[in-house]
């Protein structure tokens, strides 16, 4: 072999050795964190380059004074990561260091949460000291085999006569509470929290006014209701990602108690604010809007959250969930309201007309329905509820004629019966805030309306 050929062979050996050494170093350092830097911020979206992390992974953004701002990966494009902060962003600056932590957000769960008020990260908001629990579970839950879930077969007492008798709720059912602003939905949720026969209540106050949190806990929920409840409060001034985490955290806590065999009542106020938080995130990372400003991912996230409630496939526990849905301008065809009706097991509509007339709870019986009622009630109760709704609806259809005196008594026997029964029907639907009515008493009161006098 010539001298030039020997040199070429030697060079090849050297390059092979260097390549093998590089591969070995890469393999050894694969677990090391590679820092990036912050290049841009638009709205609440941070764009980082030079680092890699999975969707849902947490990163620390380190600012000049050494403080760390928590952020979560919500998207990526062309070598850039899109991050969304979960807390205060004061002091954030361009070229700040971005360090992937390798962690994902987890839910803090356990019996120590009972009687406590926490934020979307599981930190205490009350003055009762730190929460001593080391139990963690996934914030996103797990997938369930629909065939393995226990069917809805047993009623749940919510302490409200109109719901117990006319819109019976089953353990593991998921219902929407559709209402505009100021018609009494928070009061209704508080009544259910105090008077239900569920083992544990989990309340998620998501995206509402901060003032309402203290009022709900002290005035509406009270000490008795809080004793066996967990309240997750994430007011409207929190970043959108934190608001989403609050709804997911409340659901994870409910799942924890359900897996212990307990019957849980989950009250989420509101599902609309959860959807709006996802809309803010999706639009910030350039997802195109589809329906009245809502991107497609919003309508994918809703069933992912709602389907986590219901009966479990182990332990015999259940999560009966009520999700409030804000109907802006009392529009029942709002995109979120329409989507919620399709994925829930029934809906209860609160009427502004009834609320303005001093009728509480302002439940519009004609517009409300429980899809599980026929599976959890007897034939007599079903017939009584059907007769009640027929008389009530018949009176409402002819109310204008009756009010102006255009209807003559004796013209129609059914309308005459509706006019005669209307005072008793309205009295049946009314209930004081401090007056619980059990499931058995509700059924008895309904059947008494149709007994011969």
Tab-separated table of C-alpha atoms in Angstrom:
chain	number	residue	atom	x	y	z
A	1	UNK	CA	0.000	0.000	0.000
A	2	UNK	CA	1.314	3.450	-0.880
A	3	UNK	CA	2.102	6.091	1.732
A	4	UNK	CA	-0.938	8.144	0.750
A	5	UNK	CA	-3.184	5.088	1.121
A	6	UNK	CA	-1.788	4.342	4.594
A	7	UNK	CA	-2.450	7.947	5.650
A	8	UNK	CA	-6.053	7.743	4.409
A	9	UNK	CA	-6.674	4.550	6.399
A	10	UNK	CA	-5.185	6.156	9.487
A	11	UNK	CA	-7.364	9.248	9.077
A	12	UNK	CA	-10.454	7.045	8.747
A	13	UNK	CA	-9.565	5.249	11.987
A	14	UNK	CA	-9.167	8.573	13.767
A	15	UNK	CA	-12.544	9.857	12.509
A	16	UNK	CA	-14.277	6.603	13.456
A	17	UNK	CA	-12.800	6.869	16.938
A	18	UNK	CA	-13.952	10.476	17.277
A	19	UNK	CA	-17.480	9.624	16.061
A	20	UNK	CA	-17.717	6.736	18.527
A	21	UNK	CA	-16.490	9.027	21.312
A	22	UNK	CA	-19.135	11.636	20.431
A	23	UNK	CA	-21.857	9.008	20.410
A	24	UNK	CA	-20.718	7.769	23.813
A	25	UNK	CA	-20.799	11.299	25.247
A	26	UNK	CA	-24.256	11.939	23.825
A	27	UNK	CA	-25.484	8.675	25.333
A	28	UNK	CA	-23.962	9.540	28.732
A	29	UNK	CA	-25.339	13.097	28.738
A	30	UNK	CA	-28.762	12.306	27.338
A	31	UNK	CA	-30.429	12.981	30.686
A	32	UNK	CA	-28.780	16.375	31.190
A	33	UNK	CA	-30.912	19.505	30.973
A	34	UNK	CA	-30.211	21.746	27.997
A	35	UNK	CA	-31.011	25.355	28.760
A	36	UNK	CA	-32.635	27.674	26.278
A	37	UNK	CA	-33.458	31.333	26.237
A	38	UNK	CA	-36.552	33.441	25.960
A	39	UNK	CA	-36.793	35.190	22.599
A	40	UNK	CA	-40.284	36.641	22.458
A	41	UNK	CA	-43.423	37.285	24.477
A	42	UNK	CA	-46.780	37.983	22.844
A	43	UNK	CA	-49.657	38.444	25.251
A	44	UNK	CA	-49.090	35.706	27.822
A	45	UNK	CA	-47.301	33.360	25.424
A	46	UNK	CA	-43.554	32.926	25.819
A	47	UNK	CA	-41.385	31.678	22.954
A	48	UNK	CA	-38.141	29.890	23.828
A	49	UNK	CA	-35.368	28.434	21.663
A	50	UNK	CA	-32.435	26.150	22.378
A	51	UNK	CA	-34.246	23.686	24.661
A	52	UNK	CA	-36.553	20.732	24.281
A	53	UNK	CA	-39.530	19.637	26.394
A	54	UNK	CA	-42.731	17.680	25.879
A	55	UNK	CA	-46.223	19.126	25.781
A	56	UNK	CA	-47.357	19.592	29.385
A	57	UNK	CA	-43.774	19.680	30.662
A	58	UNK	CA	-42.770	22.337	33.170
A	59	UNK	CA	-39.991	24.870	32.668
A	60	UNK	CA	-38.428	27.473	34.932
A	61	UNK	CA	-37.803	30.897	33.436
A	62	UNK	CA	-34.957	32.450	35.437
A	63	UNK	CA	-34.908	36.240	35.518
A	64	UNK	CA	-31.998	38.562	36.320
A	65	UNK	CA	-32.530	38.635	40.090
A	66	UNK	CA	-32.491	34.837	40.247
A	67	UNK	CA	-36.219	34.353	40.769
A	68	UNK	CA	-37.953	31.574	38.869
A	69	UNK	CA	-41.212	31.891	36.957
A	70	UNK	CA	-43.059	28.636	36.387
A	71	UNK	CA	-44.285	27.948	32.866
A	72	UNK	CA	-45.736	24.999	30.992
A	73	UNK	CA	-45.184	23.890	27.408
A	74	UNK	CA	-48.386	24.363	25.413
A	75	UNK	CA	-47.042	24.084	21.855
A	76	UNK	CA	-44.008	24.109	19.556
A	77	UNK	CA	-43.123	25.159	16.018
A	78	UNK	CA	-39.944	25.370	13.927
A	79	UNK	CA	-37.583	24.713	16.808
A	80	UNK	CA	-39.368	27.034	19.220
A	81	UNK	CA	-41.280	26.113	22.350
A	82	UNK	CA	-44.450	27.979	23.286
A	83	UNK	CA	-44.773	28.373	27.041
A	84	UNK	CA	-47.615	29.678	29.191
A	85	UNK	CA	-46.798	31.039	32.673
A	86	UNK	CA	-48.767	29.694	35.624
A	87	UNK	CA	-48.047	32.602	37.965
A	88	UNK	CA	-46.875	36.203	38.191
A	89	UNK	CA	-44.640	37.349	35.310
A	90	UNK	CA	-43.283	40.595	36.769
A	91	UNK	CA	-39.565	40.972	36.073
A	92	UNK	CA	-39.636	38.841	32.928
A	93	UNK	CA	-37.151	40.014	30.292
A	94	UNK	CA	-35.843	39.014	26.895
A	95	UNK	CA	-33.085	36.391	26.747
A	96	UNK	CA	-34.015	35.071	30.194
A	97	UNK	CA	-32.810	31.521	30.797
A	98	UNK	CA	-35.364	28.753	30.203
A	99	UNK	CA	-34.635	25.516	32.062
A	100	UNK	CA	-36.802	22.405	31.477
A	101	UNK	CA	-37.410	20.715	34.826
A	102	UNK	CA	-38.486	17.337	33.503
A	103	UNK	CA	-41.602	17.495	35.680
A	104	UNK	CA	-45.283	17.635	34.792
A	105	UNK	CA	-48.043	19.210	36.839
A	106	UNK	CA	-49.575	16.823	39.370
A	107	UNK	CA	-52.590	17.015	41.626
A	108	UNK	CA	-52.211	17.068	45.405
A	109	UNK	CA	-54.804	14.698	46.887
A	110	UNK	CA	-55.627	13.156	50.249
A	111	UNK	CA	-57.902	13.340	53.273
A	112	UNK	CA	-55.958	16.333	54.606
A	113	UNK	CA	-57.677	18.471	51.970
A	114	UNK	CA	-61.088	18.157	53.642
A	115	UNK	CA	-62.242	21.472	55.056
A	116	UNK	CA	-59.571	23.393	53.144
A	117	UNK	CA	-59.571	26.067	50.442
A	118	UNK	CA	-56.717	25.735	47.928
A	119	UNK	CA	-55.617	27.376	44.692
A	120	UNK	CA	-55.039	25.800	41.278
A	121	UNK	CA	-51.587	24.573	42.323
A	122	UNK	CA	-52.838	22.903	45.505
A	123	UNK	CA	-51.503	25.622	47.818
A	124	UNK	CA	-53.671	26.690	50.783
A	125	UNK	CA	-55.608	29.949	50.560
A	126	UNK	CA	-57.047	29.789	54.066
A	127	UNK	CA	-55.287	30.485	57.367
A	128	UNK	CA	-55.216	26.878	58.547
A	129	UNK	CA	-51.546	26.194	57.959
A	130	UNK	CA	-49.788	23.966	55.418
A	131	UNK	CA	-51.425	20.904	53.923
A	132	UNK	CA	-49.643	17.758	55.082
A	133	UNK	CA	-50.094	15.305	52.256
A	134	UNK	CA	-47.631	13.572	49.978
A	135	UNK	CA	-50.156	11.852	47.738
A	136	UNK	CA	-50.016	12.809	44.080
A	137	UNK	CA	-51.907	11.785	40.973
A	138	UNK	CA	-52.062	12.848	37.355
A	139	UNK	CA	-53.699	16.195	36.715
A	140	UNK	CA	-55.133	14.892	33.448
A	141	UNK	CA	-56.684	11.700	34.868
A	142	UNK	CA	-56.750	8.406	33.039
A	143	UNK	CA	-58.821	6.857	30.295
A	144	UNK	CA	-61.783	4.679	31.294
A	145	UNK	CA	-63.277	1.744	29.474
A	146	UNK	CA	-66.927	2.804	29.015
A	147	UNK	CA	-68.085	-0.820	29.299
A	148	UNK	CA	-66.380	-1.199	32.680
A	149	UNK	CA	-68.201	1.697	34.319
A	150	UNK	CA	-71.023	1.015	36.750
A	151	UNK	CA	-74.412	2.084	35.327
A	152	UNK	CA	-76.406	4.868	37.001
A	153	UNK	CA	-78.947	3.044	39.164
A	154	UNK	CA	-79.251	4.885	42.493
A	155	UNK	CA	-80.657	8.374	43.149
A	156	UNK	CA	-78.678	11.080	44.937
A	157	UNK	CA	-80.396	13.377	47.423
A	158	UNK	CA	-79.384	16.998	46.719
A	159	UNK	CA	-81.760	18.513	49.285
A	160	UNK	CA	-83.722	20.555	46.713
A	161	UNK	CA	-87.337	19.484	46.172
A	162	UNK	CA	-87.716	20.593	42.551
A	163	UNK	CA	-84.623	18.615	41.534
A	164	UNK	CA	-85.263	15.570	43.730
A	165	UNK	CA	-88.833	15.103	42.488
A	166	UNK	CA	-88.940	16.460	38.932
A	167	UNK	CA	-85.317	16.207	37.758
A	168	UNK	CA	-84.067	13.249	39.795
A	169	UNK	CA	-80.291	12.967	39.849
A	170	UNK	CA	-78.506	9.610	39.899
A	171	UNK	CA	-75.156	8.820	41.473
A	172	UNK	CA	-72.577	9.229	38.738
A	173	UNK	CA	-74.700	11.547	36.614
A	174	UNK	CA	-73.293	14.732	35.068
A	175	UNK	CA	-75.589	17.708	34.677
A	176	UNK	CA	-75.267	21.267	33.486
A	177	UNK	CA	-76.613	24.237	35.409
A	178	UNK	CA	-77.405	26.774	32.685
A	179	UNK	CA	-77.799	30.337	33.896
A	180	UNK	CA	-77.055	33.940	33.115
A	181	UNK	CA	-75.500	36.259	35.651
A	182	UNK	CA	-77.345	37.046	38.856
A	183	UNK	CA	-80.082	34.393	38.831
A	184	UNK	CA	-78.974	32.426	41.886
A	185	UNK	CA	-76.706	29.664	40.633
A	186	UNK	CA	-74.150	30.155	43.430
A	187	UNK	CA	-76.885	29.943	46.059
A	188	UNK	CA	-78.207	26.758	44.447
A	189	UNK	CA	-74.719	25.224	44.469
A	190	UNK	CA	-74.319	26.136	48.124
A	191	UNK	CA	-77.633	24.503	49.016
A	192	UNK	CA	-76.621	21.290	47.270
A	193	UNK	CA	-73.252	21.337	49.033
A	194	UNK	CA	-74.838	21.601	52.494
A	195	UNK	CA	-77.838	19.320	52.025
A	196	UNK	CA	-76.622	16.495	49.793
A	197	UNK	CA	-76.198	12.980	51.174
A	198	UNK	CA	-72.954	12.513	49.232
A	199	UNK	CA	-69.946	11.524	51.329
A	200	UNK	CA	-67.705	14.357	50.115
A	201	UNK	CA	-68.193	17.536	48.108
A	202	UNK	CA	-65.542	19.065	45.860
A	203	UNK	CA	-66.192	22.637	44.724
A	204	UNK	CA	-64.275	24.248	41.863
A	205	UNK	CA	-64.636	28.047	41.661
A	206	UNK	CA	-62.989	28.650	38.301
A	207	UNK	CA	-62.575	32.075	36.712
A	208	UNK	CA	-65.168	33.878	38.822
A	209	UNK	CA	-64.794	37.135	40.745
A	210	UNK	CA	-62.383	36.923	43.671
A	211	UNK	CA	-64.932	38.570	45.962
A	212	UNK	CA	-67.307	35.659	45.426
A	213	UNK	CA	-64.837	33.101	46.817
A	214	UNK	CA	-64.954	34.407	50.390
A	215	UNK	CA	-68.718	34.974	50.187
A	216	UNK	CA	-69.294	31.428	48.917
A	217	UNK	CA	-67.098	29.817	51.573
A	218	UNK	CA	-68.383	31.812	54.557
A	219	UNK	CA	-71.970	32.769	53.716
A	220	UNK	CA	-73.230	30.133	51.297
A	221	UNK	CA	-71.176	27.057	52.171
A	222	UNK	CA	-70.761	27.712	55.896
A	223	UNK	CA	-68.774	25.734	58.458
A	224	UNK	CA	-71.055	22.712	58.225
A	225	UNK	CA	-70.737	22.452	54.472
A	226	UNK	CA	-66.987	23.121	54.448
A	227	UNK	CA	-66.268	20.391	57.013
A	228	UNK	CA	-66.727	17.631	54.423
A	229	UNK	CA	-65.786	19.633	51.354
A	230	UNK	CA	-62.714	20.695	49.401
A	231	UNK	CA	-62.793	24.085	47.658
A	232	UNK	CA	-60.477	24.823	44.727
A	233	UNK	CA	-60.574	28.568	44.042
A	234	UNK	CA	-58.922	30.108	40.975
A	235	UNK	CA	-60.355	33.614	40.445
A	236	UNK	CA	-60.476	35.452	37.128
A	237	UNK	CA	-57.202	37.345	37.696
A	238	UNK	CA	-55.180	34.109	37.448
A	239	UNK	CA	-53.443	33.192	34.165
A	240	UNK	CA	-55.542	31.043	31.822
A	241	UNK	CA	-53.366	27.970	32.357
A	242	UNK	CA	-53.851	28.206	36.124
A	243	UNK	CA	-57.615	28.428	35.637
A	244	UNK	CA	-57.545	25.273	33.545
A	245	UNK	CA	-55.390	23.556	36.142
A	246	UNK	CA	-57.916	24.494	38.818
A	247	UNK	CA	-60.730	22.673	37.025
A	248	UNK	CA	-58.492	19.656	36.421
A	249	UNK	CA	-57.294	19.673	40.041
A	250	UNK	CA	-60.855	19.673	41.397
A	251	UNK	CA	-61.662	16.720	39.140
A	252	UNK	CA	-58.509	14.840	40.211
A	253	UNK	CA	-59.387	15.318	43.893
A	254	UNK	CA	-62.890	13.975	43.212
A	255	UNK	CA	-61.374	10.990	41.378
A	256	UNK	CA	-59.147	10.236	44.363
A	257	UNK	CA	-62.089	10.000	46.758
A	258	UNK	CA	-64.163	8.056	44.224
A	259	UNK	CA	-61.410	5.446	43.931
A	260	UNK	CA	-61.649	5.025	47.712
A	261	UNK	CA	-65.285	3.962	47.271
A	262	UNK	CA	-66.839	7.274	48.339
A	263	UNK	CA	-69.752	9.039	46.690
A	264	UNK	CA	-68.562	12.487	45.646
A	265	UNK	CA	-70.534	15.552	44.593
A	266	UNK	CA	-68.455	17.705	42.226
A	267	UNK	CA	-69.647	21.285	41.694
A	268	UNK	CA	-67.803	23.212	38.968
A	269	UNK	CA	-68.452	26.928	38.605
A	270	UNK	CA	-67.996	27.330	35.753
A	271	UNK	CA	-67.423	25.156	32.703
A	272	UNK	CA	-67.648	28.250	30.529
A	273	UNK	CA	-64.654	29.895	32.232
A	274	UNK	CA	-62.672	26.693	31.687
A	275	UNK	CA	-63.510	26.840	27.976
A	276	UNK	CA	-62.611	30.523	27.802
A	277	UNK	CA	-59.228	29.823	29.399
A	278	UNK	CA	-58.498	27.201	26.753
A	279	UNK	CA	-59.610	29.671	24.077
A	280	UNK	CA	-57.090	32.239	25.368
A	281	UNK	CA	-54.295	29.673	25.229
A	282	UNK	CA	-55.227	28.326	21.809
A	283	UNK	CA	-55.524	31.751	20.199
A	284	UNK	CA	-52.214	32.818	21.753
A	285	UNK	CA	-50.386	29.970	19.977
A	286	UNK	CA	-52.077	30.842	16.690
A	287	UNK	CA	-54.763	28.188	16.529
A	288	UNK	CA	-57.445	29.493	14.143
A	289	UNK	CA	-60.893	30.253	15.606
A	290	UNK	CA	-63.779	28.134	14.350
A	291	UNK	CA	-67.105	28.860	16.088
A	292	UNK	CA	-67.716	32.398	17.369
A	293	UNK	CA	-64.068	32.819	18.277
A	294	UNK	CA	-63.653	29.377	19.875
A	295	UNK	CA	-60.867	27.209	18.335
A	296	UNK	CA	-61.515	23.477	17.755
A	297	UNK	CA	-59.329	22.478	20.723
A	298	UNK	CA	-61.881	24.020	23.113
A	299	UNK	CA	-64.557	21.559	22.021
A	300	UNK	CA	-62.041	18.715	22.356
A	301	UNK	CA	-61.075	19.724	25.911
A	302	UNK	CA	-64.651	19.889	27.238
A	303	UNK	CA	-65.468	16.155	26.942
A	304	UNK	CA	-61.986	15.251	28.196
A	305	UNK	CA	-62.795	17.031	31.450
A	306	UNK	CA	-66.437	16.001	31.769
A	307	UNK	CA	-65.873	12.314	30.978
A	308	UNK	CA	-63.622	11.989	34.016
A	309	UNK	CA	-66.677	12.346	36.260
A	310	UNK	CA	-69.287	9.614	36.654
A	311	UNK	CA	-69.200	6.152	38.164
A	312	UNK	CA	-65.852	4.444	38.429
A	313	UNK	CA	-64.762	1.035	37.231
A	314	UNK	CA	-63.396	0.008	40.611
A	315	UNK	CA	-64.054	0.624	44.289
A	316	UNK	CA	-67.774	1.239	43.921
A	317	UNK	CA	-67.451	5.028	44.230
A	318	UNK	CA	-69.056	7.711	42.100
A	319	UNK	CA	-68.723	11.352	41.061
A	320	UNK	CA	-72.003	13.163	40.537
A	321	UNK	CA	-71.112	16.415	38.824
A	322	UNK	CA	-72.873	19.734	38.309
A	323	UNK	CA	-71.217	22.116	35.857
A	324	UNK	CA	-72.484	25.673	35.650
A	325	UNK	CA	-72.670	27.030	32.114
A	326	UNK	CA	-72.926	30.785	31.650
A	327	UNK	CA	-75.442	31.747	28.985
A	328	UNK	CA	-74.369	35.271	28.097
A	329	UNK	CA	-77.394	37.407	27.391
A	330	UNK	CA	-79.496	34.357	28.387
A	331	UNK	CA	-78.635	32.840	24.988
A	332	UNK	CA	-79.188	29.092	25.270
A	333	UNK	CA	-77.560	28.608	21.823
A	334	UNK	CA	-74.161	29.882	22.920
A	335	UNK	CA	-71.458	27.540	21.462
A	336	UNK	CA	-70.306	26.333	24.894
A	337	UNK	CA	-73.872	25.850	26.135
A	338	UNK	CA	-74.736	23.910	22.986
A	339	UNK	CA	-71.637	21.711	23.297
A	340	UNK	CA	-72.267	21.114	27.004
A	341	UNK	CA	-75.834	19.940	26.403
A	342	UNK	CA	-74.514	17.325	23.977
A	343	UNK	CA	-71.966	15.787	26.378
A	344	UNK	CA	-73.856	16.014	29.697
A	345	UNK	CA	-76.527	13.702	31.106
A	346	UNK	CA	-79.082	16.458	31.524
A	347	UNK	CA	-79.397	20.165	32.148
A	348	UNK	CA	-81.113	22.450	34.641
A	349	UNK	CA	-81.991	25.903	33.322
A	350	UNK	CA	-82.345	28.873	35.667
A	351	UNK	CA	-84.780	31.518	34.430
A	352	UNK	CA	-84.179	35.249	34.778
A	353	UNK	CA	-87.928	35.806	34.520
A	354	UNK	CA	-88.521	33.662	37.600
A	355	UNK	CA	-85.632	35.219	39.503
A	356	UNK	CA	-86.905	38.727	38.818
A	357	UNK	CA	-90.319	37.745	40.157
A	358	UNK	CA	-88.786	36.528	43.430
A	359	UNK	CA	-89.218	32.824	42.628
A	360	UNK	CA	-86.271	30.853	44.098
A	361	UNK	CA	-84.730	28.568	43.180
A	362	UNK	CA	-85.445	29.949	39.698
A	363	UNK	CA	-85.533	26.544	37.964
A	364	UNK	CA	-87.295	26.543	34.598
A	365	UNK	CA	-88.940	23.125	34.748
A	366	UNK	CA	-90.091	23.256	31.120
A	367	UNK	CA	-86.566	23.780	29.770
A	368	UNK	CA	-84.824	21.336	32.132
A	369	UNK	CA	-84.383	17.582	31.857
A	370	UNK	CA	-82.627	14.696	33.593
A	371	UNK	CA	-81.730	11.927	31.148
A	372	UNK	CA	-81.211	9.362	33.900
A	373	UNK	CA	-84.500	9.913	35.728
A	374	UNK	CA	-86.317	6.943	34.185
A	375	UNK	CA	-83.500	4.608	35.284
A	376	UNK	CA	-83.502	5.620	38.947
A	377	UNK	CA	-87.164	6.281	39.797
A	378	UNK	CA	-90.361	4.217	39.958
A	379	UNK	CA	-93.298	4.410	37.608
A	380	UNK	CA	-95.514	6.297	40.084
A	381	UNK	CA	-92.985	9.090	40.524
A	382	UNK	CA	-92.430	9.329	36.775
A	383	UNK	CA	-96.159	9.666	36.168
A	384	UNK	CA	-96.438	12.290	38.912
A	385	UNK	CA	-93.575	14.330	37.447
A	386	UNK	CA	-95.092	14.046	33.965
A	387	UNK	CA	-98.485	15.231	35.218
A	388	UNK	CA	-96.845	18.130	37.069
A	389	UNK	CA	-94.990	19.292	33.958
A	390	UNK	CA	-98.087	18.986	31.764
A	391	UNK	CA	-100.180	21.195	34.063
A	392	UNK	CA	-97.354	23.691	34.534
A	393	UNK	CA	-96.614	23.916	30.813
A	394	UNK	CA	-100.312	24.218	29.899
A	395	UNK	CA	-100.713	27.189	32.229
A	396	UNK	CA	-97.586	28.901	30.855
A	397	UNK	CA	-98.800	28.455	27.272
A	398	UNK	CA	-102.066	30.200	28.084
A	399	UNK	CA	-100.760	32.647	30.666
A	400	UNK	CA	-101.214	35.733	28.474
A	401	UNK	CA	-104.868	34.923	27.829
A	402	UNK	CA	-105.450	34.209	31.507
A	403	UNK	CA	-103.671	37.375	32.652
A	404	UNK	CA	-105.743	39.741	30.469
A	405	UNK	CA	-109.006	37.958	31.247
A	406	UNK	CA	-109.516	36.683	27.700
A	407	UNK	CA	-109.951	33.098	28.852
A	408	UNK	CA	-113.405	32.129	30.091
A	409	UNK	CA	-113.634	29.529	32.828
A	410	UNK	CA	-115.180	26.284	31.602
A	411	UNK	CA	-113.919	26.597	28.024
A	412	UNK	CA	-111.324	23.857	28.523
A	413	UNK	CA	-111.216	21.371	31.371
A	414	UNK	CA	-107.441	20.916	31.167
A	415	UNK	CA	-106.782	24.660	31.346
A	416	UNK	CA	-109.230	24.965	34.234
A	417	UNK	CA	-107.310	22.242	36.086
A	418	UNK	CA	-104.024	23.998	35.369
A	419	UNK	CA	-105.369	27.335	36.687
A	420	UNK	CA	-106.627	25.675	39.840
A	421	UNK	CA	-103.395	23.776	40.459
A	422	UNK	CA	-100.949	26.587	39.588
A	423	UNK	CA	-100.660	28.090	43.100
A	424	UNK	CA	-99.800	24.649	44.513
A	425	UNK	CA	-97.314	23.980	41.694
A	426	UNK	CA	-95.509	27.262	42.278
A	427	UNK	CA	-95.420	26.660	46.012
A	428	UNK	CA	-93.950	23.215	45.376
A	429	UNK	CA	-91.142	24.716	43.264
A	430	UNK	CA	-90.235	27.368	45.843
A	431	UNK	CA	-87.810	26.559	48.619
A	432	UNK	CA	-86.009	28.646	51.219
A	433	UNK	CA	-82.241	28.791	51.195
A	434	UNK	CA	-82.069	27.443	54.745
A	435	UNK	CA	-84.710	24.720	54.313
A	436	UNK	CA	-83.429	21.299	53.216
A	437	UNK	CA	-85.997	18.880	51.787
A	438	UNK	CA	-84.995	15.224	51.620
A	439	UNK	CA	-85.463	12.914	48.688
A	440	UNK	CA	-88.236	10.963	50.418
A	441	UNK	CA	-90.073	14.123	51.471
A	442	UNK	CA	-89.795	15.512	47.945
A	443	UNK	CA	-91.429	12.393	46.502
A	444	UNK	CA	-94.151	12.487	49.143
A	445	UNK	CA	-94.905	16.161	48.456
A	446	UNK	CA	-95.160	15.507	44.723
A	447	UNK	CA	-97.550	12.587	45.045
A	448	UNK	CA	-99.681	14.574	47.523
A	449	UNK	CA	-100.413	17.157	44.830
A	450	UNK	CA	-102.432	14.600	42.859
A	451	UNK	CA	-104.230	12.856	45.688
A	452	UNK	CA	-108.000	13.432	45.775
A	453	UNK	CA	-108.904	16.207	48.169
